[in-house]
Each structure stands twice: as structure tokens, then as C-alpha cells.
């Protein structure tokens, strides 16, 4: 589903990705972790062409993102992304936040888009919140709306960049539960997260990044039981779950 081949990226003279290579199969859940500044967000953003790369090749669901002509609208519908800050439109209701992108990008009619929105709100446990404004919801609820909004585009891959790290601790779980269900339903997912409990339970693989490089790419079990690099061992010893 995703092929990242020898990808490097620079901001000016700063190299932020160095020869990153990884393959992610359909239905896999991959967690990316590593120290701050190691390039996790940058790598994830390259997977829906939010960040261009200067060398290497990225193919997502058959589209070459590094090729000359990539259809960004089509790509971003296929690749859902959920960020730390939910970025809902504050002046639109929950329902409108989910309905409008379906109409503008996928050209669904209003009835179809609303049916889809209501089904997804039920799925993320917010069946009663369609007419509320984002500001009337808690952070955890807003993040679940953001997940529903991304799912409304029928993505084939979902990218998450620290979706729970801006939330109060008591709201983290409700978002992780939705993500876990999504994984169980077979969604291909790439998640940057420090939630190591989630990683252990849900991820099939862990990519550990340091200084722009993928230092480890291994099964979840072997990452936690026998990380190969000193960097990963030090990282794991500092992080709790
Ligand atoms: N727009 C930008 N312009 C210049 N440098 C940037 C930009 N965005 C990120 N960087 C640099 O790229 C490197 C990787 O940043 P990135 O945000 O990908 O790290 P991260 O692993 O996601 O860190 P964190 O855990 O803190 O979110 C950092 O050194 C950062 O300063
Ligand atoms: Mg980041």
C-alpha cells in the first residue's frame, strides 16, 4: 500500500530525512516513534504530499507522489490525515465539517454526505453531536470528529500524527479506542504516537526514527523486547506506557 524508497529531504541546508526506506502492506498498523525532531512528522507528511522530498520515491496506493503529475485532490481523499490539533472549521457545525469536504472533493450530494456523516458519528460515539459547534465539544470529542471527517472520504490509508498528545489525559483513551477499532476493521494505518501501550496492543510493526533516519523497522514484539540500537533502548527507557 505504501512504498518509501530511499527518501531524503532537506530544509535549506538542514537534512531532515536521510535515506528512509520502508514498505507498509494493506491492513498493517505501523507506529512511528522516536525522539523530538527526529523527522516523524516530516516523514508522515510526505505520505500525502504535504511535504515534498528532494530525492527518493514514494508510492501510495499506486500513485507515485514523487512523480511529475500527482493529483493532489484525489490523493488527499485516499490518504486521510489526523493531526495533533484537530483543525475543524470553528464556524461550521460538526455535521457540516464532515459533509462539506465530501461535497466539494467527492461531489457527493447533500443527502448522501449527511448519511455518511451520521453513520461515522455513530461509529466514533458521537451520534448526538451532529448539530453542535466544535467549541461545544471536548478535545477528545473534537479529535473523534476529525477522525470521522477523514473517514468520510473513504480513505485507503489513515495517517495519524500524535492525535492524542494535545488532549487531557482522561480523553486519550476514547480516541485510542476509536483508532483501535479502525485497526481491527482492517484499515491501513501509520501512526506517530508516544502511546506505547497502543503501539504494543495494536501495531504490527514499529519504525524507530533518529536524526532523520529509520533506525529500526521491526515487529512490535521485537522492538519492545530487544531493540537493536542503543538509541532505541535509551528512548524506551525514558518513555512510560
Ligand atoms: N517547516 C520547516 N522548516 C525548517 N525546518 C523544519 C520545518 N519543519 C520541521 N523542521 C525541522 O525538521 C526536523 C524534523 O522535524 P519533525 O517535525 O519532523 O520532527 P518530529 O520527529 O515530528 O518531532 P516532534 O516529536 O517534536 O513532533 C527538525 O529538526 C525540525 O526543526
Ligand atoms: Mg512531530
CSV table of C-alpha atoms and ligand atoms in Angstrom, one decimal:
chain,number,residue,atom,x,y,z
A,1,UNK,CA,0.0,0.0,0.0
A,2,UNK,CA,2.9,2.4,0.8
A,3,UNK,CA,6.4,2.2,-0.5
A,4,UNK,CA,9.0,4.6,0.7
A,5,UNK,CA,12.3,4.1,-1.2
A,6,UNK,CA,15.5,5.9,-0.2
A,7,UNK,CA,13.8,9.2,0.6
A,8,UNK,CA,15.8,12.2,1.7
A,9,UNK,CA,14.7,15.7,2.4
A,10,UNK,CA,16.4,19.0,3.3
A,11,UNK,CA,15.1,22.3,4.7
A,12,UNK,CA,17.7,24.6,3.2
A,13,UNK,CA,20.9,23.0,4.1
A,14,UNK,CA,19.4,21.0,7.0
A,15,UNK,CA,18.9,17.4,6.1
A,16,UNK,CA,15.8,16.2,8.0
A,17,UNK,CA,15.2,12.8,6.3
A,18,UNK,CA,18.1,10.6,5.3
A,19,UNK,CA,17.7,7.6,3.1
A,20,UNK,CA,14.4,6.5,4.5
A,21,UNK,CA,13.1,3.1,3.2
A,22,UNK,CA,10.0,1.2,4.3
A,23,UNK,CA,7.1,-0.8,2.9
A,24,UNK,CA,3.7,-0.9,4.5
A,25,UNK,CA,1.2,-3.5,3.4
A,26,UNK,CA,-2.5,-3.3,3.2
A,27,UNK,CA,-4.1,-3.7,6.6
A,28,UNK,CA,-0.9,-3.1,8.5
A,29,UNK,CA,-0.8,-0.8,11.5
A,30,UNK,CA,2.6,0.8,11.8
A,31,UNK,CA,3.7,3.0,14.7
A,32,UNK,CA,6.5,5.6,14.2
A,33,UNK,CA,8.3,6.7,17.3
A,34,UNK,CA,11.5,8.4,18.2
A,35,UNK,CA,12.9,11.5,19.8
A,36,UNK,CA,11.6,15.0,19.2
A,37,UNK,CA,13.0,16.4,16.0
A,38,UNK,CA,13.8,13.0,14.5
A,39,UNK,CA,11.6,13.6,11.5
A,40,UNK,CA,8.5,11.6,12.3
A,41,UNK,CA,6.0,14.4,11.3
A,42,UNK,CA,8.0,15.2,8.2
A,43,UNK,CA,8.0,11.6,7.1
A,44,UNK,CA,4.3,11.2,7.6
A,45,UNK,CA,3.5,14.5,5.8
A,46,UNK,CA,5.5,13.3,2.8
A,47,UNK,CA,3.0,10.4,2.5
A,48,UNK,CA,0.2,12.6,1.4
A,49,UNK,CA,2.4,15.1,-0.3
A,50,UNK,CA,2.1,17.8,2.3
A,51,UNK,CA,5.9,17.9,2.2
A,52,UNK,CA,7.9,17.5,-1.0
A,53,UNK,CA,11.0,15.4,-1.0
A,54,UNK,CA,14.2,16.1,-2.9
A,55,UNK,CA,15.2,12.5,-3.6
A,56,UNK,CA,13.8,9.0,-3.4
A,57,UNK,CA,10.5,7.6,-4.4
A,58,UNK,CA,7.1,7.4,-2.5
A,59,UNK,CA,4.2,5.3,-3.9
A,60,UNK,CA,0.9,5.3,-2.0
A,61,UNK,CA,-2.0,3.1,-3.2
A,62,UNK,CA,-0.5,3.0,-6.7
A,63,UNK,CA,0.2,6.8,-7.0
A,64,UNK,CA,3.8,7.9,-7.4
A,65,UNK,CA,3.9,11.0,-5.1
A,66,UNK,CA,7.3,11.9,-6.3
A,67,UNK,CA,6.3,11.7,-10.0
A,68,UNK,CA,5.7,14.7,-12.2
A,69,UNK,CA,1.9,14.8,-12.0
A,70,UNK,CA,0.2,13.7,-8.9
A,71,UNK,CA,-3.5,14.6,-8.5
A,72,UNK,CA,-3.4,16.1,-5.0
A,73,UNK,CA,-7.2,16.2,-4.5
A,74,UNK,CA,-7.5,12.5,-5.4
A,75,UNK,CA,-4.5,11.6,-3.3
A,76,UNK,CA,-5.7,13.5,-0.2
A,77,UNK,CA,-9.1,11.9,-0.4
A,78,UNK,CA,-7.4,8.4,-0.5
A,79,UNK,CA,-5.0,9.3,2.3
A,80,UNK,CA,-6.7,10.5,5.5
A,81,UNK,CA,-4.7,12.5,7.9
A,82,UNK,CA,-5.4,13.4,11.6
A,83,UNK,CA,-3.1,15.8,13.3
A,84,UNK,CA,-2.4,16.7,16.9
A,85,UNK,CA,-4.6,19.8,16.6
A,86,UNK,CA,-7.9,18.8,15.0
A,87,UNK,CA,-8.3,21.8,12.7
A,88,UNK,CA,-12.1,21.6,12.5
A,89,UNK,CA,-13.7,24.7,11.0
A,90,UNK,CA,-14.9,26.6,14.1
A,91,UNK,CA,-17.8,28.4,12.3
A,92,UNK,CA,-19.3,25.1,11.0
A,93,UNK,CA,-21.3,22.5,12.9
A,94,UNK,CA,-19.9,19.1,13.5
A,95,UNK,CA,-22.1,17.7,10.7
A,96,UNK,CA,-21.1,20.5,8.2
A,97,UNK,CA,-17.4,19.8,9.0
A,98,UNK,CA,-17.9,16.3,7.8
A,99,UNK,CA,-20.4,17.0,5.0
A,100,UNK,CA,-18.7,19.8,3.1
A,101,UNK,CA,-15.5,18.1,2.1
A,102,UNK,CA,-17.4,15.2,0.8
A,103,UNK,CA,-19.4,17.5,-1.4
A,104,UNK,CA,-16.5,19.6,-2.6
A,105,UNK,CA,-13.9,16.9,-3.2
A,106,UNK,CA,-16.0,13.8,-3.9
A,107,UNK,CA,-19.0,15.6,-5.4
A,108,UNK,CA,-21.5,13.7,-3.2
A,109,UNK,CA,-24.9,15.2,-2.9
A,110,UNK,CA,-26.0,16.6,0.4
A,111,UNK,CA,-28.3,13.6,1.4
A,112,UNK,CA,-25.6,11.1,0.7
A,113,UNK,CA,-22.9,13.2,2.5
A,114,UNK,CA,-25.2,13.6,5.5
A,115,UNK,CA,-26.0,9.9,5.7
A,116,UNK,CA,-22.3,9.2,5.6
A,117,UNK,CA,-21.6,11.8,8.3
A,118,UNK,CA,-24.3,10.4,10.6
A,119,UNK,CA,-23.1,6.8,10.2
A,120,UNK,CA,-19.5,7.9,11.0
A,121,UNK,CA,-20.5,10.0,14.0
A,122,UNK,CA,-22.3,6.9,15.4
A,123,UNK,CA,-19.2,4.9,14.8
A,124,UNK,CA,-17.0,7.3,16.8
A,125,UNK,CA,-19.5,7.5,19.6
A,126,UNK,CA,-20.9,11.0,18.8
A,127,UNK,CA,-24.3,10.2,17.4
A,128,UNK,CA,-25.8,13.0,19.4
A,129,UNK,CA,-23.4,15.8,18.4
A,130,UNK,CA,-24.1,16.4,14.8
A,131,UNK,CA,-25.6,19.9,15.3
A,132,UNK,CA,-23.1,21.1,17.9
A,133,UNK,CA,-20.3,23.6,17.1
A,134,UNK,CA,-16.7,22.3,17.6
A,135,UNK,CA,-16.2,24.7,20.6
A,136,UNK,CA,-19.0,22.9,22.4
A,137,UNK,CA,-17.1,19.7,22.4
A,138,UNK,CA,-14.2,18.4,24.5
A,139,UNK,CA,-10.8,17.9,22.9
A,140,UNK,CA,-11.3,14.2,22.8
A,141,UNK,CA,-14.7,14.6,21.1
A,142,UNK,CA,-13.3,17.1,18.6
A,143,UNK,CA,-10.5,14.7,17.7
A,144,UNK,CA,-13.1,11.9,17.1
A,145,UNK,CA,-14.9,14.3,14.8
A,146,UNK,CA,-11.6,14.9,12.9
A,147,UNK,CA,-11.3,11.1,12.5
A,148,UNK,CA,-14.9,10.9,11.2
A,149,UNK,CA,-14.2,13.7,8.8
A,150,UNK,CA,-11.1,11.9,7.4
A,151,UNK,CA,-13.0,8.6,7.2
A,152,UNK,CA,-15.9,10.3,5.3
A,153,UNK,CA,-13.6,10.5,2.2
A,154,UNK,CA,-13.3,6.6,2.2
A,155,UNK,CA,-9.5,6.7,2.5
A,156,UNK,CA,-7.5,3.6,1.9
A,157,UNK,CA,-4.8,4.7,4.3
A,158,UNK,CA,-5.0,6.8,7.5
A,159,UNK,CA,-2.1,8.8,8.8
A,160,UNK,CA,-2.1,10.0,12.4
A,161,UNK,CA,0.4,12.5,13.8
A,162,UNK,CA,0.3,12.4,17.6
A,163,UNK,CA,-3.5,12.5,17.7
A,164,UNK,CA,-3.7,12.3,21.5
A,165,UNK,CA,-0.8,14.4,22.6
A,166,UNK,CA,-2.7,17.7,22.9
A,167,UNK,CA,-5.5,16.0,24.9
A,168,UNK,CA,-6.2,15.9,28.7
A,169,UNK,CA,-5.2,12.5,30.0
A,170,UNK,CA,-8.7,11.4,30.6
A,171,UNK,CA,-9.6,11.9,26.9
A,172,UNK,CA,-6.8,10.0,25.4
A,173,UNK,CA,-8.4,6.6,25.8
A,174,UNK,CA,-11.6,7.5,23.9
A,175,UNK,CA,-9.6,8.4,20.9
A,176,UNK,CA,-7.3,5.4,21.2
A,177,UNK,CA,-10.4,3.2,21.3
A,178,UNK,CA,-11.7,4.6,18.0
A,179,UNK,CA,-8.2,4.1,16.5
A,180,UNK,CA,-8.1,0.6,17.8
A,181,UNK,CA,-11.5,-0.3,16.3
A,182,UNK,CA,-10.4,1.2,13.0
A,183,UNK,CA,-7.3,-1.0,13.0
A,184,UNK,CA,-9.4,-4.1,13.9
A,185,UNK,CA,-11.6,-3.2,10.9
A,186,UNK,CA,-8.6,-3.6,8.7
A,187,UNK,CA,-7.6,0.0,7.9
A,188,UNK,CA,-4.0,0.5,6.9
A,189,UNK,CA,-2.7,3.0,9.4
A,190,UNK,CA,0.6,4.9,10.0
A,191,UNK,CA,0.6,6.4,13.5
A,192,UNK,CA,3.2,8.7,15.0
A,193,UNK,CA,2.5,8.3,18.7
A,194,UNK,CA,4.1,8.1,22.1
A,195,UNK,CA,1.3,5.9,23.4
A,196,UNK,CA,3.4,2.8,23.8
A,197,UNK,CA,0.5,0.8,25.2
A,198,UNK,CA,-1.4,1.4,22.0
A,199,UNK,CA,1.7,0.5,20.0
A,200,UNK,CA,2.1,-2.8,21.9
A,201,UNK,CA,-1.6,-3.7,21.6
A,202,UNK,CA,-2.4,-2.6,18.1
A,203,UNK,CA,0.7,-2.1,15.9
A,204,UNK,CA,2.1,-4.9,13.8
A,205,UNK,CA,5.4,-3.0,13.3
A,206,UNK,CA,7.4,-0.2,14.8
A,207,UNK,CA,9.6,2.2,12.9
A,208,UNK,CA,12.0,4.0,15.2
A,209,UNK,CA,13.5,7.2,13.8
A,210,UNK,CA,16.5,9.1,15.0
A,211,UNK,CA,18.1,12.2,13.2
A,212,UNK,CA,16.0,11.8,10.1
A,213,UNK,CA,16.8,8.1,9.6
A,214,UNK,CA,14.7,5.0,10.2
A,215,UNK,CA,17.0,3.3,12.7
A,216,UNK,CA,14.8,0.3,13.3
A,217,UNK,CA,12.0,-1.3,11.4
A,218,UNK,CA,10.8,-4.4,13.2
A,219,UNK,CA,7.8,-6.3,14.6
A,220,UNK,CA,6.2,-4.7,17.6
A,221,UNK,CA,7.2,-7.6,19.8
A,222,UNK,CA,10.9,-7.5,18.9
A,223,UNK,CA,11.0,-3.7,19.2
A,224,UNK,CA,9.8,-3.8,22.8
A,225,UNK,CA,11.7,-6.9,23.9
A,226,UNK,CA,15.0,-6.5,22.1
A,227,UNK,CA,15.5,-3.1,20.4
A,228,UNK,CA,18.7,-3.4,18.4
A,229,UNK,CA,20.1,0.2,18.7
A,230,UNK,CA,21.4,1.9,21.8
A,231,UNK,CA,19.2,4.9,20.8
A,232,UNK,CA,16.0,2.9,20.8
A,233,UNK,CA,16.9,1.3,24.2
A,234,UNK,CA,17.6,4.8,25.6
A,235,UNK,CA,14.3,6.1,24.2
A,236,UNK,CA,12.3,3.2,25.5
A,237,UNK,CA,13.8,3.5,29.0
A,238,UNK,CA,12.6,7.1,29.1
A,239,UNK,CA,9.1,6.6,28.0
A,240,UNK,CA,6.3,5.0,30.0
A,241,UNK,CA,3.1,3.4,28.9
B,1,LIG,N1,9.0,23.9,8.0
B,1,LIG,C1,10.2,23.6,8.5
B,1,LIG,N2,11.3,24.4,8.2
B,1,LIG,C2,12.5,24.1,8.6
B,1,LIG,N3,12.8,23.0,9.4
B,1,LIG,C3,11.8,22.3,9.8
B,1,LIG,C4,10.4,22.5,9.3
B,1,LIG,N4,9.7,21.6,9.9
B,1,LIG,C5,10.5,20.8,10.6
B,1,LIG,N5,11.7,21.2,10.5
B,1,LIG,C6,12.9,20.5,11.2
B,1,LIG,O1,12.9,19.2,10.7
B,1,LIG,C7,13.4,18.3,11.7
B,1,LIG,C8,12.3,17.2,11.9
B,1,LIG,O2,11.1,17.8,12.4
B,1,LIG,P1,9.8,16.9,12.7
B,1,LIG,O3,8.7,17.9,13.0
B,1,LIG,O4,9.6,16.0,11.5
B,1,LIG,O5,10.2,16.1,13.9
B,1,LIG,P2,9.3,15.1,14.9
B,1,LIG,O6,10.1,13.9,15.0
B,1,LIG,O7,8.0,15.1,14.4
B,1,LIG,O8,9.4,15.9,16.3
B,1,LIG,P3,8.3,16.0,17.4
B,1,LIG,O9,8.4,14.7,18.2
B,1,LIG,O10,8.8,17.1,18.3
B,1,LIG,O11,7.0,16.3,16.8
B,1,LIG,C9,13.6,19.2,13.0
B,1,LIG,O12,14.9,19.4,13.1
B,1,LIG,C10,12.8,20.4,12.7
B,1,LIG,O13,13.4,21.5,13.3
B,2,LIG,MG1,6.1,15.7,15.2
